[in-house]
Amino acid sequence: MSQDSTTVPEAARKLSGRRRREIVAVLLFSGGPIFESSIPLSVFGIDRQDAGVPRYRLLVCAGEDVPLRTTGGLELTAPYGLEALSRAGTVVVPAWRSITQPPPAAALDALRRAHEEGARIVGLCTGAFVLAAAGLLDGRPATTHWMYAPTLAKRYPSVHVDPRELFVDDGDVLTSAGTAAGIDLCLHIVRTDHGADAAGALARRLVVPPRRSGGQERYLDRSLPEEIGADPLAEVVAWALEHLHEQFDVETLAARAYMSRRTFDRRFRSLTGSAPLQWLITQRVLQAQRLLETSDYSVDEVAGRCGFRSPVALRGHFRRQLGSSPAAYRAAYRARRPQSGPVDRPERGERAERGDRFDRPDPVESRSGESLMAMRRTAMAPAHAVTGAPLGGPSPHGGHSGHIGHAPGHGGGPGMNPADQGKPDSDLYAPRLPGQRERPVG
């Protein structure tokens, strides 16, 4: 959903008489990080009409009656309190100090009242936890920083958390991922309110791209939530990470946990916020990336050492998650960082037998100018994807796509057209972008 809205809701909610659409209230709490807090202040609080950006009126409001301390021990003074939220057409919660602490009840009441009166409510990064605590995300799609997405999904099971998106626009309630994704969402709000020209002019002033493609999945980290450490599934997860070079499926992990597949899927998702199949595929891609950086193994061998049944399967998943072929990634990495020491090299005869034809970078991709830095930023895991689809659920071809190293369409099977063998399913593991609802107008 990190794109513009494309659909219009069935019924548009109107602002109450005392609220003004051009007024933006920013709700600050003590302990909030200064970067996230400054984003809506900079976007909506500075007059840039000379650059073609329509002016908003900003109200900075204290969400609690305590000193507002922020990063580095700085102390802020907000000129308004919660009462000022009654005039705002948009209320932004840029961050919340701790995902383990409940927000102040008075602030939650003010947010609920603002929403009931037609205000647009925005949560940046951990601000989504405040919106969820107020009940404003119940039954809705939402996102937050990928690191906190599993906790948000576990604590508020009625929220449809998708940590792959940079931001989610659900009409009158919007949420974003961490840090810079808050800028993406604020630009999206300006674009929704005043058009692409105004958003583009603002982006140029901020020296940021007017739109960023893709989502958070490129930044996901390999670590799992701390809560899993004391759970019996932790041993199964550790085993999986140590045996990525072997070919096994989710049923294998379920058997090791002495659970049925259905129970294992449910338990794994509740602990990590991710379907086990997607998590394992992401771990295999991450392992492949490391081998491409540190060894001379061909792409064929890398695929085998990461549990993929074929290089075709590796290439499909690698490109989906990192936006590059394995060969192009290796070429860019080595061009930027020449090897200064020995690497894990196969024997000469072994290399001669295979011909190393998969090690050569695609000449078209090598000339594309895709920077190493962009590809390095995509090299994370696990995809803590929390979607509405069944875990390891039905594939587009029917049945369940349960094997980790072999996605449907990657290598034969009953009923498969031989001409289609080796072709990855285009959308099975791609970031999901369901239709969005337009912000209510009028």
GROMACS .gro file of C-alpha atoms in nm:
model
  442
    1MET     CA    1   0.000   0.000   0.000
    2SER     CA    2   0.294   0.230  -0.022
    3GLN     CA    3   0.135   0.394  -0.322
    4ASP     CA    4  -0.142   0.642  -0.394
    5SER     CA    5  -0.500   0.556  -0.317
    6THR     CA    6  -0.688   0.417  -0.611
    7THR     CA    7  -1.039   0.358  -0.481
    8VAL     CA    8  -1.302   0.567  -0.311
    9PRO     CA    9  -1.477   0.450   0.008
   10GLU     CA   10  -1.848   0.381  -0.003
   11ALA     CA   11  -1.929   0.664   0.236
   12ALA     CA   12  -1.720   0.974   0.295
   13ARG     CA   13  -1.701   1.099   0.651
   14LYS     CA   14  -1.730   1.474   0.700
   15LEU     CA   15  -1.547   1.692   0.947
   16SER     CA   16  -1.745   1.841   1.232
   17GLY     CA   17  -1.809   2.213   1.210
   18ARG     CA   18  -1.529   2.323   1.441
   19ARG     CA   19  -1.255   2.130   1.260
   20ARG     CA   20  -1.061   2.264   0.964
   21ARG     CA   21  -0.907   2.047   0.698
   22GLU     CA   22  -0.595   2.263   0.667
   23ILE     CA   23  -0.514   2.235   1.040
   24VAL     CA   24  -0.268   1.958   1.134
   25ALA     CA   25  -0.217   1.870   1.500
   26VAL     CA   26   0.099   1.681   1.599
   27LEU     CA   27   0.070   1.489   1.925
   28LEU     CA   28   0.398   1.462   2.115
   29PHE     CA   29   0.483   1.244   2.413
   30SER     CA   30   0.783   1.241   2.642
   31GLY     CA   31   1.048   0.993   2.534
   32GLY     CA   32   0.963   1.012   2.165
   33PRO     CA   33   1.258   1.012   1.921
   34ILE     CA   34   1.333   1.355   1.782
   35PHE     CA   35   1.368   1.250   1.419
   36GLU     CA   36   1.017   1.109   1.385
   37SER     CA   37   0.878   1.399   1.587
   38SER     CA   38   1.040   1.652   1.356
   39ILE     CA   39   0.905   1.504   1.033
   40PRO     CA   40   0.546   1.634   1.050
   41LEU     CA   41   0.672   1.959   1.203
   42SER     CA   42   0.893   2.017   0.900
   43VAL     CA   43   0.641   1.903   0.639
   44PHE     CA   44   0.332   2.081   0.775
   45GLY     CA   45   0.478   2.359   0.990
   46ILE     CA   46   0.691   2.559   0.744
   47ASP     CA   47   0.544   2.805   0.496
   48ARG     CA   48   0.669   2.702   0.150
   49GLN     CA   49   0.408   2.876  -0.063
   50ASP     CA   50   0.690   3.038  -0.261
   51ALA     CA   51   0.777   2.686  -0.385
   52GLY     CA   52   0.421   2.602  -0.479
   53VAL     CA   53   0.335   2.410  -0.162
   54PRO     CA   54  -0.004   2.504  -0.012
   55ARG     CA   55   0.020   2.607   0.349
   56TYR     CA   56  -0.104   2.403   0.643
   57ARG     CA   57  -0.162   2.540   0.991
   58LEU     CA   58   0.033   2.342   1.250
   59LEU     CA   59  -0.068   2.284   1.613
   60VAL     CA   60   0.195   2.110   1.826
   61CYS     CA   61   0.017   1.943   2.119
   62ALA     CA   62   0.145   1.776   2.435
   63GLY     CA   63  -0.006   1.433   2.482
   64GLU     CA   64   0.061   1.431   2.858
   65ASP     CA   65   0.126   1.672   3.143
   66VAL     CA   66   0.495   1.593   3.191
   67PRO     CA   67   0.817   1.746   3.053
   68LEU     CA   68   0.856   1.634   2.691
   69ARG     CA   69   1.207   1.493   2.690
   70THR     CA   70   1.343   1.352   2.367
   71THR     CA   71   1.663   1.223   2.209
   72GLY     CA   72   1.985   1.340   2.370
   73GLY     CA   73   1.810   1.472   2.680
   74LEU     CA   74   1.650   1.764   2.499
   75GLU     CA   75   1.332   1.902   2.654
   76LEU     CA   76   1.053   2.036   2.436
   77THR     CA   77   0.766   2.268   2.519
   78ALA     CA   78   0.446   2.222   2.324
   79PRO     CA   79   0.234   2.538   2.287
   80TYR     CA   80  -0.094   2.344   2.295
   81GLY     CA   81  -0.253   2.063   2.493
   82LEU     CA   82  -0.501   1.791   2.404
   83GLU     CA   83  -0.784   2.044   2.375
   84ALA     CA   84  -0.631   2.177   2.051
   85LEU     CA   85  -0.698   1.846   1.879
   86SER     CA   86  -1.063   1.952   1.857
   87ARG     CA   87  -0.975   2.197   1.577
   88ALA     CA   88  -0.762   1.969   1.361
   89GLY     CA   89  -0.864   1.799   1.040
   90THR     CA   90  -0.553   1.578   1.063
   91VAL     CA   91  -0.392   1.443   1.379
   92VAL     CA   92  -0.042   1.296   1.358
   93VAL     CA   93   0.114   1.074   1.625
   94PRO     CA   94   0.481   1.066   1.517
   95ALA     CA   95   0.604   0.808   1.768
   96TRP     CA   96   0.542   0.643   2.103
   97ARG     CA   97   0.818   0.607   2.357
   98SER     CA   98   0.780   0.237   2.438
   99ILE     CA   99   0.589  -0.044   2.275
  100THR     CA  100   0.554  -0.206   2.618
  101GLN     CA  101   0.381   0.089   2.788
  102PRO     CA  102   0.016   0.187   2.748
  103PRO     CA  103  -0.041   0.542   2.618
  104PRO     CA  104  -0.218   0.794   2.846
  105ALA     CA  105  -0.593   0.739   2.862
  106ALA     CA  106  -0.669   1.108   2.802
  107ALA     CA  107  -0.473   1.106   2.478
  108LEU     CA  108  -0.653   0.793   2.359
  109ASP     CA  109  -0.990   0.952   2.433
  110ALA     CA  110  -0.890   1.264   2.238
  111LEU     CA  111  -0.786   1.053   1.938
  112ARG     CA  112  -1.111   0.856   1.942
  113ARG     CA  113  -1.311   1.178   1.959
  114ALA     CA  114  -1.113   1.332   1.672
  115HIS     CA  115  -1.174   1.025   1.459
  116GLU     CA  116  -1.546   1.022   1.540
  117GLU     CA  117  -1.565   1.385   1.429
  118GLY     CA  118  -1.412   1.308   1.091
  119ALA     CA  119  -1.044   1.389   1.147
  120ARG     CA  120  -0.779   1.196   0.957
  121ILE     CA  121  -0.557   1.009   1.207
  122VAL     CA  122  -0.193   0.933   1.120
  123GLY     CA  123   0.056   0.715   1.308
  124LEU     CA  124   0.424   0.725   1.214
  125CYS     CA  125   0.646   0.433   1.316
  126THR     CA  126   0.556   0.332   1.674
  127GLY     CA  127   0.273   0.584   1.667
  128ALA     CA  128   0.075   0.291   1.528
  129PHE     CA  129   0.076   0.143   1.879
  130VAL     CA  130  -0.108   0.451   2.006
  131LEU     CA  131  -0.366   0.423   1.730
  132ALA     CA  132  -0.408   0.052   1.802
  133ALA     CA  133  -0.448   0.117   2.175
  134ALA     CA  134  -0.725   0.364   2.090
  135GLY     CA  135  -0.900   0.094   1.886
  136LEU     CA  136  -0.865   0.292   1.563
  137LEU     CA  137  -0.686   0.009   1.380
  138ASP     CA  138  -0.932  -0.270   1.465
  139GLY     CA  139  -1.014  -0.463   1.149
  140ARG     CA  140  -0.792  -0.236   0.941
  141PRO     CA  141  -0.466  -0.282   0.752
  142ALA     CA  142  -0.169  -0.110   0.912
  143THR     CA  143   0.208  -0.109   0.925
  144THR     CA  144   0.487  -0.002   1.157
  145HIS     CA  145   0.863  -0.047   1.179
  146TRP     CA  146   0.940  -0.406   1.075
  147MET     CA  147   1.118  -0.467   1.406
  148TYR     CA  148   0.800  -0.394   1.603
  149ALA     CA  149   0.548  -0.544   1.360
  150PRO     CA  150   0.538  -0.889   1.526
  151THR     CA  151   0.468  -0.729   1.863
  152LEU     CA  152   0.193  -0.510   1.717
  153ALA     CA  153   0.033  -0.813   1.551
  154LYS     CA  154   0.055  -1.023   1.866
  155ARG     CA  155  -0.074  -0.755   2.102
  156TYR     CA  156  -0.357  -0.639   1.874
  157PRO     CA  157  -0.469  -0.948   1.679
  158SER     CA  158  -0.762  -0.764   1.518
  159VAL     CA  159  -0.517  -0.535   1.333
  160HIS     CA  160  -0.406  -0.658   0.991
  161VAL     CA  161  -0.036  -0.578   1.023
  162ASP     CA  162   0.173  -0.584   0.706
  163PRO     CA  163   0.536  -0.493   0.784
  164ARG     CA  164   0.636  -0.502   0.418
  165GLU     CA  165   0.482  -0.165   0.337
  166LEU     CA  166   0.641   0.177   0.374
  167PHE     CA  167   0.299   0.317   0.458
  168VAL     CA  168  -0.065   0.216   0.455
  169ASP     CA  169  -0.345   0.454   0.357
  170ASP     CA  170  -0.681   0.320   0.475
  171GLY     CA  171  -0.872   0.637   0.410
  172ASP     CA  172  -0.918   0.816   0.741
  173VAL     CA  173  -0.649   0.619   0.926
  174LEU     CA  174  -0.292   0.604   0.794
  175THR     CA  175   0.024   0.440   0.931
  176SER     CA  176   0.387   0.429   0.824
  177ALA     CA  177   0.701   0.230   0.884
  178GLY     CA  178   0.994   0.371   1.079
  179THR     CA  179   1.197   0.687   1.040
  180ALA     CA  180   1.225   0.792   0.674
  181ALA     CA  181   0.899   0.618   0.584
  182GLY     CA  182   0.729   0.892   0.784
  183ILE     CA  183   0.845   1.135   0.517
  184ASP     CA  184   0.697   0.909   0.249
  185LEU     CA  185   0.360   0.912   0.423
  186CYS     CA  186   0.362   1.289   0.483
  187LEU     CA  187   0.441   1.347   0.116
  188HIS     CA  188   0.158   1.111   0.028
  189ILE     CA  189  -0.079   1.319   0.242
  190VAL     CA  190   0.028   1.639   0.062
  191ARG     CA  191  -0.016   1.461  -0.271
  192THR     CA  192  -0.364   1.345  -0.168
  193ASP     CA  193  -0.464   1.692  -0.050
  194HIS     CA  194  -0.308   1.910  -0.318
  195GLY     CA  195  -0.187   1.694  -0.605
  196ALA     CA  196   0.139   1.557  -0.743
  197ASP     CA  197   0.285   1.899  -0.829
  198ALA     CA  198   0.264   2.021  -0.470
  199ALA     CA  199   0.411   1.696  -0.336
  200GLY     CA  200   0.690   1.711  -0.594
  201ALA     CA  201   0.774   2.069  -0.504
  202LEU     CA  202   0.790   1.977  -0.136
  203ALA     CA  203   1.006   1.672  -0.210
  204ARG     CA  204   1.252   1.892  -0.398
  205ARG     CA  205   1.273   2.130  -0.101
  206LEU     CA  206   1.336   1.837   0.133
  207VAL     CA  207   1.581   1.683  -0.119
  208VAL     CA  208   1.404   1.346  -0.111
  209PRO     CA  209   1.238   1.140  -0.385
  210PRO     CA  210   0.868   1.224  -0.428
  211ARG     CA  211   0.790   0.853  -0.419
  212ARG     CA  212   0.990   0.550  -0.319
  213SER     CA  213   0.913   0.217  -0.479
  214GLY     CA  214   0.913  -0.111  -0.294
  215GLY     CA  215   0.861  -0.158   0.075
  216GLN     CA  216   1.028  -0.248   0.403
  217GLU     CA  217   1.102  -0.608   0.312
  218ARG     CA  218   1.441  -0.506   0.177
  219TYR     CA  219   1.542  -0.381   0.523
  220LEU     CA  220   1.413  -0.669   0.733
  221ASP     CA  221   1.658  -0.810   0.983
  222ARG     CA  222   1.749  -1.173   1.040
  223SER     CA  223   1.676  -1.165   1.412
  224LEU     CA  224   1.357  -1.289   1.571
  225PRO     CA  225   1.153  -1.126   1.846
  226GLU     CA  226   1.298  -1.170   2.192
  227GLU     CA  227   0.977  -1.340   2.306
  228ILE     CA  228   1.063  -1.653   2.110
  229GLY     CA  229   1.370  -1.723   2.322
  230ALA     CA  230   1.174  -1.896   2.598
  231ASP     CA  231   0.934  -2.075   2.366
  232PRO     CA  232   0.971  -2.443   2.265
  233LEU     CA  233   0.972  -2.334   1.901
  234ALA     CA  234   1.306  -2.159   1.957
  235GLU     CA  235   1.486  -2.494   1.926
  236VAL     CA  236   1.315  -2.566   1.594
  237VAL     CA  237   1.402  -2.220   1.464
  238ALA     CA  238   1.765  -2.266   1.567
  239TRP     CA  239   1.775  -2.604   1.391
  240ALA     CA  240   1.633  -2.451   1.073
  241LEU     CA  241   1.898  -2.178   1.069
  242GLU     CA  242   2.174  -2.434   1.115
  243HIS     CA  243   2.045  -2.659   0.835
  244LEU     CA  244   1.958  -2.410   0.563
  245HIS     CA  245   2.187  -2.606   0.329
  246GLU     CA  246   1.945  -2.900   0.346
  247GLN     CA  247   1.619  -2.932   0.157
  248PHE     CA  248   1.326  -2.953   0.396
  249ASP     CA  249   0.974  -2.820   0.410
  250VAL     CA  250   0.746  -2.675   0.674
  251GLU     CA  251   0.607  -3.019   0.750
  252THR     CA  252   0.959  -3.119   0.858
  253LEU     CA  253   0.971  -2.832   1.106
  254ALA     CA  254   0.623  -2.910   1.232
  255ALA     CA  255   0.725  -3.270   1.293
  256ARG     CA  256   1.032  -3.158   1.486
  257ALA     CA  257   0.805  -2.944   1.703
  258TYR     CA  258   0.566  -3.241   1.749
  259MET     CA  259   0.281  -3.037   1.606
  260SER     CA  260   0.043  -3.063   1.316
  261ARG     CA  261   0.114  -2.834   1.023
  262ARG     CA  262  -0.188  -2.619   1.107
  263THR     CA  263  -0.090  -2.583   1.473
  264PHE     CA  264   0.273  -2.512   1.385
  265ASP     CA  265   0.173  -2.242   1.137
  266ARG     CA  266  -0.049  -2.076   1.394
  267ARG     CA  267   0.211  -2.093   1.673
  268PHE     CA  268   0.492  -1.969   1.448
  269ARG     CA  269   0.288  -1.675   1.326
  270SER     CA  270   0.176  -1.579   1.677
  271LEU     CA  271   0.539  -1.567   1.792
  272THR     CA  272   0.704  -1.405   1.492
  273GLY     CA  273   0.429  -1.234   1.296
  274SER     CA  274   0.542  -1.433   0.992
  275ALA     CA  275   0.433  -1.742   0.804
  276PRO     CA  276   0.703  -2.011   0.847
  277LEU     CA  277   0.736  -2.073   0.473
  278GLN     CA  278   0.807  -1.708   0.393
  279TRP     CA  279   1.046  -1.678   0.686
  280LEU     CA  280   1.251  -1.976   0.570
  281ILE     CA  281   1.264  -1.858   0.210
  282THR     CA  282   1.395  -1.522   0.331
  283GLN     CA  283   1.659  -1.693   0.545
  284ARG     CA  284   1.776  -1.895   0.245
  285VAL     CA  285   1.804  -1.581   0.033
  286LEU     CA  286   2.006  -1.412   0.306
  287GLN     CA  287   2.240  -1.711   0.324
  288ALA     CA  288   2.278  -1.702  -0.054
  289GLN     CA  289   2.370  -1.335  -0.035
  290ARG     CA  290   2.642  -1.408   0.218
  291LEU     CA  291   2.787  -1.687   0.001
  292LEU     CA  292   2.782  -1.462  -0.306
  293GLU     CA  293   2.981  -1.204  -0.110
  294THR     CA  294   3.233  -1.436   0.055
  295SER     CA  295   3.285  -1.733  -0.179
  296ASP     CA  296   3.360  -1.825  -0.539
  297TYR     CA  297   3.083  -2.082  -0.559
  298SER     CA  298   2.880  -2.064  -0.878
  299VAL     CA  299   2.516  -1.968  -0.859
  300ASP     CA  300   2.431  -2.337  -0.904
  301GLU     CA  301   2.636  -2.429  -0.599
  302VAL     CA  302   2.505  -2.136  -0.395
  303ALA     CA  303   2.151  -2.253  -0.467
  304GLY     CA  304   2.235  -2.605  -0.349
  305ARG     CA  305   2.415  -2.485  -0.037
  306CYS     CA  306   2.113  -2.273   0.060
  307GLY     CA  307   1.854  -2.547   0.020
  308PHE     CA  308   1.707  -2.439  -0.314
  309ARG     CA  309   1.635  -2.722  -0.557
  310SER     CA  310   1.763  -2.526  -0.855
  311PRO     CA  311   1.935  -2.200  -0.951
  312VAL     CA  312   1.604  -2.095  -1.108
  313ALA     CA  313   1.432  -2.108  -0.768
  314LEU     CA  314   1.715  -1.907  -0.612
  315ARG     CA  315   1.707  -1.645  -0.886
  316GLY     CA  316   1.331  -1.595  -0.855
  317HIS     CA  317   1.333  -1.543  -0.479
  318PHE     CA  318   1.659  -1.346  -0.483
  319ARG     CA  319   1.524  -1.099  -0.738
  320ARG     CA  320   1.194  -1.060  -0.552
  321GLN     CA  321   1.360  -0.979  -0.223
  322LEU     CA  322   1.671  -0.792  -0.336
  323GLY     CA  323   1.574  -0.654  -0.676
  324SER     CA  324   1.876  -0.806  -0.850
  325SER     CA  325   1.996  -1.133  -0.996
  326PRO     CA  326   2.256  -1.325  -0.791
  327ALA     CA  327   2.523  -1.272  -1.056
  328ALA     CA  328   2.462  -0.899  -1.080
  329TYR     CA  329   2.467  -0.866  -0.702
  330ARG     CA  330   2.802  -1.045  -0.678
  331ALA     CA  331   2.953  -0.836  -0.958
  332ALA     CA  332   2.842  -0.508  -0.796
  333TYR     CA  333   2.962  -0.618  -0.454
  334ARG     CA  334   3.307  -0.711  -0.579
  335ALA     CA  335   3.338  -0.399  -0.792
  336ARG     CA  336   3.274  -0.187  -0.485
  337ARG     CA  337   3.469  -0.397  -0.236
  338PRO     CA  338   3.762  -0.587  -0.394
  339GLN     CA  339   3.856  -0.901  -0.206
  340SER     CA  340   4.150  -0.846   0.025
  341GLY     CA  341   4.180  -1.199   0.155
  342PRO     CA  342   4.115  -1.559   0.063
  343VAL     CA  343   3.761  -1.671   0.001
  344ASP     CA  344   3.599  -2.010   0.021
  345ARG     CA  345   3.691  -2.136  -0.327
  346PRO     CA  346   3.598  -2.468  -0.486
  347GLU     CA  347   3.874  -2.683  -0.625
  348ARG     CA  348   4.003  -2.603  -0.974
  349GLY     CA  349   3.880  -2.930  -1.121
  350GLU     CA  350   3.539  -2.879  -0.968
  351ARG     CA  351   3.516  -2.535  -1.128
  352ALA     CA  352   3.631  -2.667  -1.463
  353GLU     CA  353   3.364  -2.937  -1.464
  354ARG     CA  354   3.077  -2.697  -1.407
  355GLY     CA  355   3.201  -2.422  -1.641
  356ASP     CA  356   3.091  -2.145  -1.403
  357ARG     CA  357   2.851  -2.013  -1.659
  358PHE     CA  358   2.614  -1.890  -1.389
  359ASP     CA  359   2.887  -1.683  -1.225
  360ARG     CA  360   2.900  -1.435  -1.509
  361PRO     CA  361   2.697  -1.121  -1.448
  362ASP     CA  362   2.413  -1.038  -1.679
  363PRO     CA  363   2.564  -0.775  -1.913
  364VAL     CA  364   2.236  -0.583  -1.928
  365GLU     CA  365   2.200  -0.572  -1.551
  366SER     CA  366   2.566  -0.485  -1.505
  367ARG     CA  367   2.515  -0.178  -1.719
  368SER     CA  368   2.192  -0.078  -1.548
  369GLY     CA  369   2.368   0.144  -1.297
  370GLU     CA  370   2.201  -0.019  -0.998
  371SER     CA  371   2.425   0.077  -0.710
  372LEU     CA  372   2.572  -0.164  -0.463
  373MET     CA  373   2.441   0.045  -0.178
  374ALA     CA  374   2.083   0.003  -0.295
  375MET     CA  375   2.126  -0.372  -0.317
  376ARG     CA  376   2.302  -0.398   0.015
  377ARG     CA  377   2.012  -0.225   0.186
  378THR     CA  378   1.778  -0.492   0.054
  379ALA     CA  379   1.970  -0.777   0.211
  380MET     CA  380   1.783  -0.850   0.527
  381ALA     CA  381   1.536  -1.107   0.663
  382PRO     CA  382   1.301  -1.251   0.803
  383ALA     CA  383   0.982  -1.130   0.637
  384HIS     CA  384   0.758  -1.095   0.942
  385ALA     CA  385   0.464  -1.080   0.700
  386VAL     CA  386   0.127  -1.071   0.866
  387THR     CA  387  -0.130  -1.098   0.591
  388GLY     CA  388  -0.479  -1.224   0.564
  389ALA     CA  389  -0.373  -1.523   0.353
  390PRO     CA  390  -0.359  -1.870   0.511
  391LEU     CA  391  -0.018  -1.968   0.636
  392GLY     CA  392   0.175  -2.148   0.366
  393GLY     CA  393  -0.164  -2.125   0.204
  394PRO     CA  394  -0.305  -2.212  -0.131
  395SER     CA  395  -0.089  -2.134  -0.423
  396PRO     CA  396  -0.229  -1.986  -0.744
  397HIS     CA  397  -0.221  -2.339  -0.887
  398GLY     CA  398  -0.418  -2.493  -0.601
  399GLY     CA  399  -0.293  -2.691  -0.306
  400HIS     CA  400  -0.027  -2.575  -0.062
  401SER     CA  401   0.315  -2.448  -0.153
  402GLY     CA  402   0.493  -2.601   0.138
  403HIS     CA  403   0.848  -2.668   0.017
  404ILE     CA  404   1.103  -2.414   0.121
  405GLY     CA  405   1.356  -2.443  -0.155
  406HIS     CA  406   1.116  -2.495  -0.439
  407ALA     CA  407   0.838  -2.247  -0.497
  408PRO     CA  408   0.548  -2.347  -0.719
  409GLY     CA  409   0.635  -2.319  -1.083
  410HIS     CA  410   1.005  -2.363  -1.026
  411GLY     CA  411   1.071  -2.711  -1.136
  412GLY     CA  412   0.818  -2.950  -1.265
  413GLY     CA  413   0.555  -3.164  -1.110
  414PRO     CA  414   0.236  -3.333  -1.217
  415GLY     CA  415   0.031  -3.135  -1.459
  416MET     CA  416   0.299  -2.874  -1.528
  417ASN     CA  417   0.359  -2.755  -1.881
  418PRO     CA  418   0.725  -2.838  -1.964
  419ALA     CA  419   0.755  -2.500  -2.132
  420ASP     CA  420   0.676  -2.332  -1.803
  421GLN     CA  421   0.928  -2.521  -1.595
  422GLY     CA  422   1.170  -2.290  -1.421
  423LYS     CA  423   0.939  -1.990  -1.434
  424PRO     CA  424   0.876  -1.839  -1.089
  425ASP     CA  425   0.524  -1.749  -0.988
  426SER     CA  426   0.520  -1.376  -1.034
  427ASP     CA  427   0.317  -1.271  -0.732
  428LEU     CA  428   0.329  -1.557  -0.484
  429TYR     CA  429   0.591  -1.398  -0.261
  430ALA     CA  430   0.591  -1.045  -0.399
  431PRO     CA  431   0.484  -0.764  -0.164
  432ARG     CA  432   0.106  -0.753  -0.148
  433LEU     CA  433  -0.054  -0.425  -0.254
  434PRO     CA  434  -0.428  -0.453  -0.195
  435GLY     CA  435  -0.648  -0.171  -0.313
  436GLN     CA  436  -0.655   0.132  -0.091
  437ARG     CA  437  -0.938   0.356   0.002
  438GLU     CA  438  -0.930   0.724  -0.075
  439ARG     CA  439  -0.923   0.969   0.216
  440PRO     CA  440  -1.277   1.095   0.285
  441VAL     CA  441  -1.347   1.436   0.140
  442GLY     CA  442  -1.612   1.694   0.204
   0.00000   0.00000   0.00000
